[in-house]
CSV table of C-alpha atoms in Angstrom, one decimal:
chain,number,residue,atom,x,y,z
U,162,MET,CA,122.5,163.2,107.1
U,163,SER,CA,119.1,163.2,105.3
U,164,ILE,CA,117.6,160.3,103.4
U,165,SER,CA,115.5,161.0,100.3
U,166,ARG,CA,111.9,159.8,100.3
U,167,SER,CA,112.7,157.4,97.4
U,168,ALA,CA,115.6,155.9,99.3
U,169,LEU,CA,113.5,155.6,102.4
U,170,ALA,CA,110.7,153.9,100.4
U,171,THR,CA,113.3,151.5,98.9
U,172,LEU,CA,114.6,150.6,102.4
U,173,SER,CA,111.1,150.1,103.8
U,174,ALA,CA,110.2,147.8,100.9
U,175,ALA,CA,113.4,145.8,101.4
U,176,ALA,CA,112.7,145.6,105.1
U,177,LEU,CA,109.2,144.4,104.4
U,178,LEU,CA,110.5,141.8,101.9
U,179,VAL,CA,113.0,140.4,104.5
U,180,ALA,CA,110.2,140.3,107.1
U,181,ALA,CA,107.8,138.6,104.8
U,182,THR,CA,110.5,136.1,103.6
U,183,SER,CA,111.5,135.1,107.1
U,184,HIS,CA,107.9,134.9,108.2
U,185,GLY,CA,107.2,132.8,105.1
U,186,ALA,CA,110.1,130.4,106.0
U,187,PHE,CA,108.8,130.2,109.6
U,188,ALA,CA,105.3,129.6,108.4
U,189,GLN,CA,106.4,126.8,106.1
U,190,LYS,CA,107.7,124.7,109.0
U,191,LYS,CA,105.1,122.0,109.5
U,192,TYR,CA,105.7,119.2,112.0
U,193,ASP,CA,103.8,116.0,113.0
U,194,PRO,CA,104.7,114.1,116.2
U,195,GLY,CA,108.2,112.9,116.3
U,196,VAL,CA,109.7,116.0,114.7
U,197,THR,CA,111.1,119.2,116.3
U,198,ASP,CA,113.5,121.9,115.1
U,199,THR,CA,116.4,119.7,116.2
U,200,GLU,CA,115.2,116.1,115.9
U,201,ILE,CA,113.5,113.5,113.7
U,202,LYS,CA,112.4,110.4,115.6
U,203,ILE,CA,112.5,107.3,113.4
U,204,GLY,CA,111.3,103.9,114.5
U,205,ASN,CA,112.3,100.4,113.4
U,206,VAL,CA,111.8,96.8,114.3
U,207,GLU,CA,114.3,94.2,113.4
U,208,ALA,CA,115.0,90.4,113.9
U,209,TYR,CA,118.0,90.8,116.2
U,210,SER,CA,117.2,87.4,117.6
U,211,GLY,CA,115.2,84.3,116.4
U,212,PRO,CA,115.2,82.4,113.1
U,213,ALA,CA,115.9,85.5,110.9
U,214,SER,CA,118.6,87.0,113.1
U,215,ALA,CA,121.1,87.1,110.2
U,216,TYR,CA,119.2,90.2,109.1
U,217,GLY,CA,119.9,92.0,112.4
U,218,VAL,CA,123.0,93.7,110.9
U,219,ILE,CA,120.6,95.7,108.7
U,220,GLY,CA,119.3,97.6,111.7
U,221,LYS,CA,122.8,98.1,113.1
U,222,THR,CA,124.0,99.4,109.7
U,223,GLU,CA,121.1,101.9,109.5
U,224,GLU,CA,121.8,103.1,113.1
U,225,ALA,CA,125.5,103.7,112.1
U,226,TYR,CA,124.5,105.5,108.8
U,227,PHE,CA,122.2,107.8,110.7
U,228,ARG,CA,125.0,108.4,113.2
U,229,MET,CA,127.2,109.5,110.3
U,230,ILE,CA,124.5,111.8,109.0
U,231,ASN,CA,124.1,113.3,112.5
U,232,ASP,CA,127.9,113.9,112.7
U,233,GLN,CA,127.6,115.8,109.4
U,234,GLY,CA,125.1,118.1,110.9
U,235,GLY,CA,121.9,116.1,110.4
U,236,ILE,CA,119.2,116.8,107.8
U,237,ASN,CA,118.4,120.5,107.5
U,238,GLY,CA,119.9,120.9,111.0
U,239,ARG,CA,117.8,118.1,112.5
U,240,LYS,CA,119.5,115.0,114.1
U,241,ILE,CA,117.9,111.6,113.5
U,242,ASN,CA,116.9,109.7,116.7
U,243,PHE,CA,116.7,106.1,115.5
U,244,ILE,CA,114.9,103.8,117.9
U,245,SER,CA,115.1,100.1,116.9
U,246,TYR,CA,113.6,97.2,118.8
U,247,ASP,CA,113.9,93.4,118.5
U,248,ASP,CA,110.8,91.5,117.4
U,249,ALA,CA,112.6,88.2,117.0
U,250,TYR,CA,110.7,87.7,113.6
U,251,SER,CA,107.5,87.0,115.6
U,252,PRO,CA,104.3,88.7,114.5
U,253,PRO,CA,102.8,89.1,118.0
U,254,LYS,CA,106.0,90.6,119.2
U,255,THR,CA,106.1,92.9,116.1
U,256,VAL,CA,102.6,94.2,117.0
U,257,GLU,CA,103.8,94.9,120.6
U,258,GLN,CA,107.0,96.7,119.5
U,259,VAL,CA,105.3,98.8,116.8
U,260,ARG,CA,102.6,99.9,119.1
U,261,LYS,CA,105.3,100.9,121.6
U,262,LEU,CA,107.2,102.9,118.9
U,263,ILE,CA,104.0,104.8,117.8
U,264,GLU,CA,102.1,105.2,121.1
U,265,SER,CA,104.9,105.5,123.7
U,266,ASP,CA,108.0,106.7,121.8
U,267,GLU,CA,105.8,108.8,119.4
U,268,VAL,CA,108.0,108.2,116.4
U,269,PHE,CA,107.4,110.2,113.2
U,270,LEU,CA,107.4,107.1,111.1
U,271,VAL,CA,108.6,103.5,111.0
U,272,PHE,CA,111.4,102.8,108.5
U,273,ASN,CA,112.6,99.5,106.9
U,274,ALA,CA,111.0,97.2,109.4
U,275,LEU,CA,111.8,93.6,108.6
U,276,GLY,CA,109.7,90.6,107.5
U,277,THR,CA,106.6,89.7,105.4
U,278,PRO,CA,104.6,87.9,108.1
U,279,THR,CA,105.7,90.4,110.8
U,280,GLN,CA,104.9,93.6,108.8
U,281,THR,CA,101.6,92.1,107.6
U,282,ALA,CA,100.6,92.0,111.2
U,283,VAL,CA,100.9,95.8,111.6
U,284,GLN,CA,100.0,97.0,108.0
U,285,LYS,CA,96.3,97.8,108.8
U,286,TYR,CA,97.3,99.4,112.1
U,287,HIS,CA,99.8,101.7,110.4
U,288,ASN,CA,97.2,102.7,107.7
U,289,ALA,CA,94.4,103.3,110.2
U,290,LYS,CA,96.8,105.5,112.3
U,291,LYS,CA,98.1,107.2,109.1
U,292,ILE,CA,101.7,106.7,110.2
U,293,PRO,CA,104.2,105.8,107.4
U,294,GLN,CA,105.3,102.1,107.2
U,295,LEU,CA,108.1,103.2,104.9
U,296,PHE,CA,110.5,101.1,102.8
U,297,VAL,CA,109.4,97.8,104.4
U,298,ALA,CA,112.3,95.4,104.4
U,299,THR,CA,110.6,92.6,102.5
U,300,GLY,CA,109.9,92.1,98.8
U,301,ALA,CA,106.3,91.0,99.1
U,302,SER,CA,104.3,92.5,96.2
U,303,LYS,CA,101.5,93.5,98.6
U,304,TRP,CA,103.5,96.6,99.7
U,305,ASN,CA,102.8,98.1,96.3
U,306,ASP,CA,99.2,98.9,96.8
U,307,PRO,CA,98.9,102.7,97.2
U,308,LYS,CA,95.1,102.6,96.6
U,309,ASP,CA,94.3,100.4,99.6
U,310,PHE,CA,97.4,101.0,101.7
U,311,PRO,CA,98.6,104.6,101.1
U,312,TRP,CA,100.8,104.6,104.2
U,313,THR,CA,102.8,101.4,103.3
U,314,MET,CA,105.7,101.3,100.8
U,315,GLY,CA,108.2,98.5,100.1
U,316,PHE,CA,111.8,98.8,99.2
U,317,GLN,CA,113.6,96.0,97.4
U,318,PRO,CA,112.4,94.4,94.1
U,319,SER,CA,109.3,92.2,94.8
U,320,TYR,CA,109.6,88.5,95.2
U,321,ARG,CA,107.1,88.1,92.5
U,322,VAL,CA,109.2,90.1,90.0
U,323,GLU,CA,112.3,88.1,90.8
U,324,ALA,CA,110.4,84.8,90.5
U,325,ARG,CA,109.2,85.8,87.0
U,326,ILE,CA,112.8,86.5,86.0
U,327,PHE,CA,113.8,83.0,87.3
U,328,ALA,CA,110.9,81.4,85.4
U,329,LYS,CA,112.0,83.1,82.1
U,330,TYR,CA,115.6,82.0,82.7
U,331,ILE,CA,114.5,78.3,83.3
U,332,LEU,CA,112.3,78.2,80.2
U,333,LYS,CA,115.2,79.6,78.1
U,334,GLU,CA,117.9,77.4,79.5
U,335,LYS,CA,116.0,74.2,80.3
U,336,PRO,CA,112.7,74.1,78.4
U,337,ASN,CA,112.1,70.5,79.5
U,338,ALA,CA,113.0,71.1,83.2
U,339,LYS,CA,111.8,69.1,86.1
U,340,ILE,CA,111.4,71.8,88.7
U,341,ALA,CA,111.3,71.3,92.5
U,342,VAL,CA,110.1,74.3,94.4
U,343,PHE,CA,111.2,74.7,98.1
U,344,TYR,CA,109.5,77.6,99.9
U,345,ALA,CA,108.8,79.2,103.2
U,346,ASN,CA,105.1,78.6,104.2
U,347,ASP,CA,104.2,82.3,104.4
U,348,ASP,CA,103.5,85.3,102.2
U,349,PHE,CA,107.1,85.6,101.2
U,350,GLY,CA,107.3,82.0,99.9
U,351,LYS,CA,103.9,82.0,98.3
U,352,ASP,CA,104.6,85.3,96.4
U,353,TYR,CA,107.5,83.5,94.7
U,354,VAL,CA,105.5,80.5,93.8
U,355,ALA,CA,102.8,82.8,92.3
U,356,GLY,CA,105.5,84.6,90.3
U,357,LEU,CA,106.9,81.4,88.9
U,358,LYS,CA,103.5,80.3,87.7
U,359,ASP,CA,102.7,83.8,86.3
U,360,ILE,CA,105.4,83.1,83.6
U,361,LEU,CA,105.3,79.3,83.5
U,362,GLY,CA,101.5,79.3,82.8
U,363,ALA,CA,100.7,76.2,80.8
U,364,ASN,CA,104.3,75.0,81.6
U,365,SER,CA,103.5,74.9,85.3
U,366,LYS,CA,103.3,71.1,84.8
U,367,LEU,CA,107.2,71.3,84.7
U,368,ILE,CA,106.9,71.7,88.5
U,369,VAL,CA,107.3,68.1,89.8
U,370,ALA,CA,107.3,69.0,93.5
U,371,GLU,CA,106.3,71.9,95.8
U,372,GLU,CA,107.6,71.5,99.3
U,373,SER,CA,107.1,74.1,102.1
U,374,TYR,CA,108.8,74.6,105.4
U,375,GLU,CA,108.0,76.4,108.7
U,376,THR,CA,110.5,79.0,110.0
U,377,SER,CA,110.2,77.3,113.4
U,378,GLU,CA,111.8,74.0,112.1
U,379,PRO,CA,115.4,73.5,113.4
U,380,SER,CA,116.5,71.6,110.2
U,381,ILE,CA,115.1,71.3,106.7
U,382,ASP,CA,117.4,68.3,105.7
U,383,ALA,CA,114.4,65.9,105.4
U,384,HIS,CA,112.7,68.2,102.9
U,385,ILE,CA,115.9,68.3,100.7
U,386,VAL,CA,116.2,64.5,100.7
U,387,LYS,CA,112.5,64.2,99.7
U,388,LEU,CA,113.0,66.7,96.8
U,389,LYS,CA,116.1,65.0,95.5
U,390,ASP,CA,114.1,61.8,95.2
U,391,THR,CA,111.7,63.5,92.8
U,392,GLY,CA,114.5,63.5,90.1
U,393,ALA,CA,114.2,67.2,89.7
U,394,ASP,CA,117.0,68.9,87.7
U,395,VAL,CA,116.0,72.5,88.7
U,396,PHE,CA,115.8,73.5,92.3
U,397,VAL,CA,114.1,76.8,93.2
U,398,ASN,CA,115.2,77.7,96.7
U,399,ILE,CA,112.8,80.3,98.4
U,400,SER,CA,114.2,80.3,101.9
U,401,THR,CA,115.7,82.8,104.4
U,402,PRO,CA,119.5,82.7,105.1
U,403,LYS,CA,119.7,80.1,107.8
U,404,PHE,CA,117.6,77.6,105.8
U,405,ALA,CA,119.2,78.5,102.5
U,406,ALA,CA,122.6,77.6,103.9
U,407,GLN,CA,121.2,74.3,105.3
U,408,ALA,CA,119.8,73.5,101.8
U,409,ILE,CA,123.1,74.1,100.0
U,410,LYS,CA,125.0,72.1,102.5
U,411,LYS,CA,122.6,69.1,102.4
U,412,MET,CA,122.5,69.1,98.6
U,413,ALA,CA,126.3,68.8,98.6
U,414,GLU,CA,126.2,65.9,101.0
U,415,LEU,CA,123.6,64.2,98.8
U,416,ASN,CA,125.7,65.0,95.7
U,417,TRP,CA,122.5,66.5,94.2
U,418,LYS,CA,123.4,69.0,91.5
U,419,PRO,CA,120.4,70.5,89.8
U,420,MET,CA,120.3,74.0,88.4
U,421,HIS,CA,119.9,75.9,91.7
U,422,LEU,CA,118.1,79.3,91.7
U,423,MET,CA,118.0,81.0,95.1
U,424,THR,CA,116.1,84.1,96.3
U,425,ASP,CA,118.2,87.2,96.5
U,426,VAL,CA,117.3,87.6,100.2
U,427,SER,CA,119.8,84.8,100.9
U,428,ILE,CA,122.7,85.8,98.7
U,429,SER,CA,124.9,87.0,101.5
U,430,ILE,CA,128.4,85.4,101.1
U,431,GLY,CA,129.1,85.9,104.8
U,432,ALA,CA,125.7,84.7,106.2
U,433,VAL,CA,124.9,82.0,103.7
U,434,MET,CA,127.6,80.9,101.2
U,435,LYS,CA,130.5,80.6,103.6
U,436,PRO,CA,128.6,78.8,106.3
U,437,ALA,CA,127.2,76.4,103.7
U,438,GLY,CA,130.7,75.9,102.2
U,439,LEU,CA,132.1,77.8,99.2
U,440,ASP,CA,132.6,74.6,97.2
U,441,ALA,CA,129.0,73.5,97.9
U,442,SER,CA,127.8,76.9,96.9
U,443,GLU,CA,129.5,76.9,93.5
U,444,GLY,CA,127.2,77.6,90.6
U,445,VAL,CA,124.2,78.7,92.6
U,446,LEU,CA,122.1,81.3,90.6
U,447,SER,CA,120.2,84.3,91.8
U,448,ALA,CA,119.4,87.9,90.7
U,449,GLY,CA,120.7,91.0,92.3
U,450,TYR,CA,120.5,94.8,92.4
U,451,LEU,CA,123.3,95.7,94.9
U,452,LYS,CA,127.0,95.9,94.5
U,453,ASP,CA,129.0,93.2,96.4
U,454,ALA,CA,131.5,95.1,98.7
U,455,SER,CA,133.8,92.1,98.8
U,456,ASP,CA,134.2,92.0,95.0
U,457,ALA,CA,137.3,93.6,93.7
U,458,GLN,CA,135.5,94.8,90.5
U,459,TRP,CA,134.1,97.7,92.6
U,460,ASN,CA,137.4,98.8,94.2
U,461,ASN,CA,137.6,102.0,92.1
U,462,ASP,CA,133.8,102.7,92.1
U,463,GLU,CA,133.0,106.1,93.7
U,464,GLY,CA,129.9,104.8,95.4
U,465,MET,CA,131.7,101.8,96.9
U,466,LYS,CA,134.6,104.0,98.1
U,467,LYS,CA,132.0,106.0,100.1
U,468,PHE,CA,130.5,102.8,101.5
U,469,LYS,CA,133.9,101.5,102.6
U,470,ALA,CA,134.8,104.8,104.2
U,471,PHE,CA,131.5,104.6,106.1
U,472,LEU,CA,132.3,101.1,107.3
U,473,ASP,CA,135.8,101.9,108.3
U,474,LYS,CA,134.7,104.8,110.5
U,475,TYR,CA,131.3,103.7,111.8
U,476,MET,CA,131.3,99.9,111.7
U,477,PRO,CA,135.0,98.9,112.0
U,478,GLY,CA,135.5,95.1,111.8
U,479,ALA,CA,132.2,94.5,110.0
U,480,ASN,CA,132.1,91.5,107.7
U,481,ILE,CA,132.3,93.2,104.3
U,482,ALA,CA,131.1,90.0,102.6
U,483,ASP,CA,127.7,90.4,104.3
U,484,THR,CA,125.3,91.9,101.7
U,485,ASN,CA,123.0,93.0,104.6
U,486,LEU,CA,125.4,95.8,105.3
U,487,VAL,CA,125.0,97.1,101.7
U,488,TYR,CA,121.3,96.7,101.9
U,489,GLY,CA,121.0,98.7,105.2
U,490,TYR,CA,123.2,101.4,103.7
U,491,THR,CA,121.1,101.7,100.6
U,492,ALA,CA,117.8,101.9,102.5
U,493,ALA,CA,119.2,104.4,104.9
U,494,GLN,CA,120.6,106.6,102.1
U,495,THR,CA,117.2,106.5,100.4
U,496,MET,CA,115.4,107.5,103.6
U,497,VAL,CA,117.7,110.4,104.0
U,498,GLN,CA,117.0,111.5,100.4
U,499,VAL,CA,113.2,111.5,101.2
U,500,LEU,CA,113.8,113.6,104.4
U,501,LYS,CA,115.9,116.1,102.4
U,502,GLN,CA,113.2,116.4,99.8
U,503,SER,CA,110.6,117.0,102.5
U,504,GLY,CA,112.5,120.2,103.7
U,505,ASP,CA,110.7,121.8,106.6
U,506,ASN,CA,107.4,120.3,105.8
U,507,LEU,CA,107.9,117.3,108.0
U,508,THR,CA,104.3,116.0,108.1
U,509,ARG,CA,103.7,112.3,107.6
U,510,ALA,CA,101.6,113.1,104.5
U,511,ASN,CA,104.4,115.0,102.9
U,512,VAL,CA,107.0,112.4,103.7
U,513,MET,CA,104.8,109.8,101.9
U,514,LYS,CA,104.3,112.2,99.0
U,515,GLN,CA,108.1,112.7,98.7
U,516,ALA,CA,108.7,108.9,99.0
U,517,ALA,CA,106.3,108.5,96.1
U,518,SER,CA,108.2,111.2,94.1
U,519,LEU,CA,111.7,109.6,93.8
U,520,LYS,CA,113.1,110.0,90.3
U,521,ASP,CA,116.2,108.1,89.1
U,522,PHE,CA,117.8,108.2,92.5
U,523,ALA,CA,121.1,106.3,92.2
U,524,ALA,CA,122.1,105.2,95.7
U,525,ASP,CA,125.9,104.6,96.1
U,526,THR,CA,125.5,100.8,96.3
U,527,LEU,CA,123.0,100.0,93.6
U,528,LEU,CA,124.3,98.2,90.5
U,529,PRO,CA,125.1,100.6,87.6
U,530,GLY,CA,121.9,101.1,85.5
U,531,ILE,CA,119.6,100.4,88.4
U,532,THR,CA,117.8,103.4,89.9
U,533,ILE,CA,115.0,104.1,92.4
U,534,ASN,CA,111.8,105.4,90.9
U,535,THR,CA,108.3,105.8,92.5
U,536,SER,CA,105.1,107.6,91.8
U,537,ALA,CA,101.7,108.1,93.4
U,538,THR,CA,100.5,105.0,91.6
U,539,ASP,CA,103.7,102.9,91.9
U,540,PHE,CA,105.0,102.2,95.4
U,541,ALA,CA,107.8,99.7,94.2
U,542,PRO,CA,111.1,101.6,94.4
U,543,ILE,CA,113.3,99.1,92.7
U,544,GLU,CA,112.0,97.1,89.7
U,545,GLN,CA,115.2,96.1,88.0
U,546,LEU,CA,117.5,93.0,88.4
U,547,GLN,CA,120.4,91.3,86.9
U,548,MET,CA,121.0,87.6,86.9
U,549,MET,CA,124.2,86.3,88.6
U,550,ARG,CA,126.1,83.1,89.4
U,551,PHE,CA,128.1,82.2,92.4
U,552,THR,CA,131.6,81.2,91.3
U,553,LYS,CA,135.0,80.9,92.9
U,554,GLY,CA,133.8,82.6,96.1
U,555,LYS,CA,131.9,85.5,94.6
U,556,TRP,CA,128.8,86.5,92.7
U,557,GLU,CA,129.3,87.3,89.0
U,558,MET,CA,126.7,89.3,87.1
U,559,PHE,CA,125.7,88.2,83.6
U,560,GLY,CA,123.2,89.2,81.0
U,561,ASP,CA,121.3,92.5,80.8
U,562,ILE,CA,119.5,94.5,83.5
U,563,ILE,CA,116.0,93.2,83.4
U,564,SER,CA,113.2,95.6,84.2
U,565,ALA,CA,109.8,94.6,85.5
U,566,GLU,CA,108.3,97.4,83.4
U,567,THR,CA,109.2,95.6,80.2
U,568,GLY,CA,107.8,92.3,81.2
U,569,GLY,CA,110.6,91.3,83.5
């Protein structure tokens, strides 16, 4: 059997094309430490113990989510090796654990590490080393600073944005309010106070008291008694879950019933509202961006069905009323999206580039109308919120989605 010259030329061209294509695909594989053909090593630090241990479930949820992804074949054939350490919400411990992740474990990046004071302690280190400090689990506005800290990106709406929304709501509903502000004496608390004053401006005189607490305090009851005595009729509660629950409980004991606005970091029904008492929690206001898995209104929602199927298989017995589960799932799903977008170019620089190129990403568990968007000049993934009220054992949304971009 003879082959014509033209057929031979065609076959040779096809063979060359196949060779070039496969070589091109091979050449496109770019890895930094922590990545191989079969693995992506991701680091994390979490408060599994200490004053913020209610957040520990976030790390456990992320570990379970990545296990699910691995069972499905991983990301482009690579399994996620998730290494998570306890820093007990202590900055010196955070420094120690992050150094261990980067220098001993040689992780590719650190993902969704928790806490404003703790992550502040390692921000310069991450940026000097050029290792992504990605989707930090804190809403401090400082994480959105791509010019000075190009290797750091936050995740949830910033505390300052939420505080501005609270201030607008107070001015609309109670223009002659007497406001008592209770806040954690750290960057987290101070960001909120700054956000309130951004909007209050000349009306900042409406603030009749500013009281701070330390996370090392066993009880904040004395602070609440002091604030009640000011005669305030609006209480802005900027505290982490343990102290938020204490505040709600003490206010009920004192029969003090001001308009109560509480930071969304403490809206967990399981970790805050139930321990404080559902009756005592009635009427508390906040702002949210995540669906509440314990709320029947989402029973037929496709995203929530996926979330519940995940819980049933990978976290059986988990407390569905704990919003930290939803948060961990949302963050992990977003991390997976970034890794998918990165393809075989798994360099730290490309992962940051992809994290800064998210467009209308609608995670399963975000409220309808809220999407994740980033750019090279905007490292704030979520900048939309909706006001909500705790009533009859659940959070009820009201009003419109408020966007930071339109003055929210």
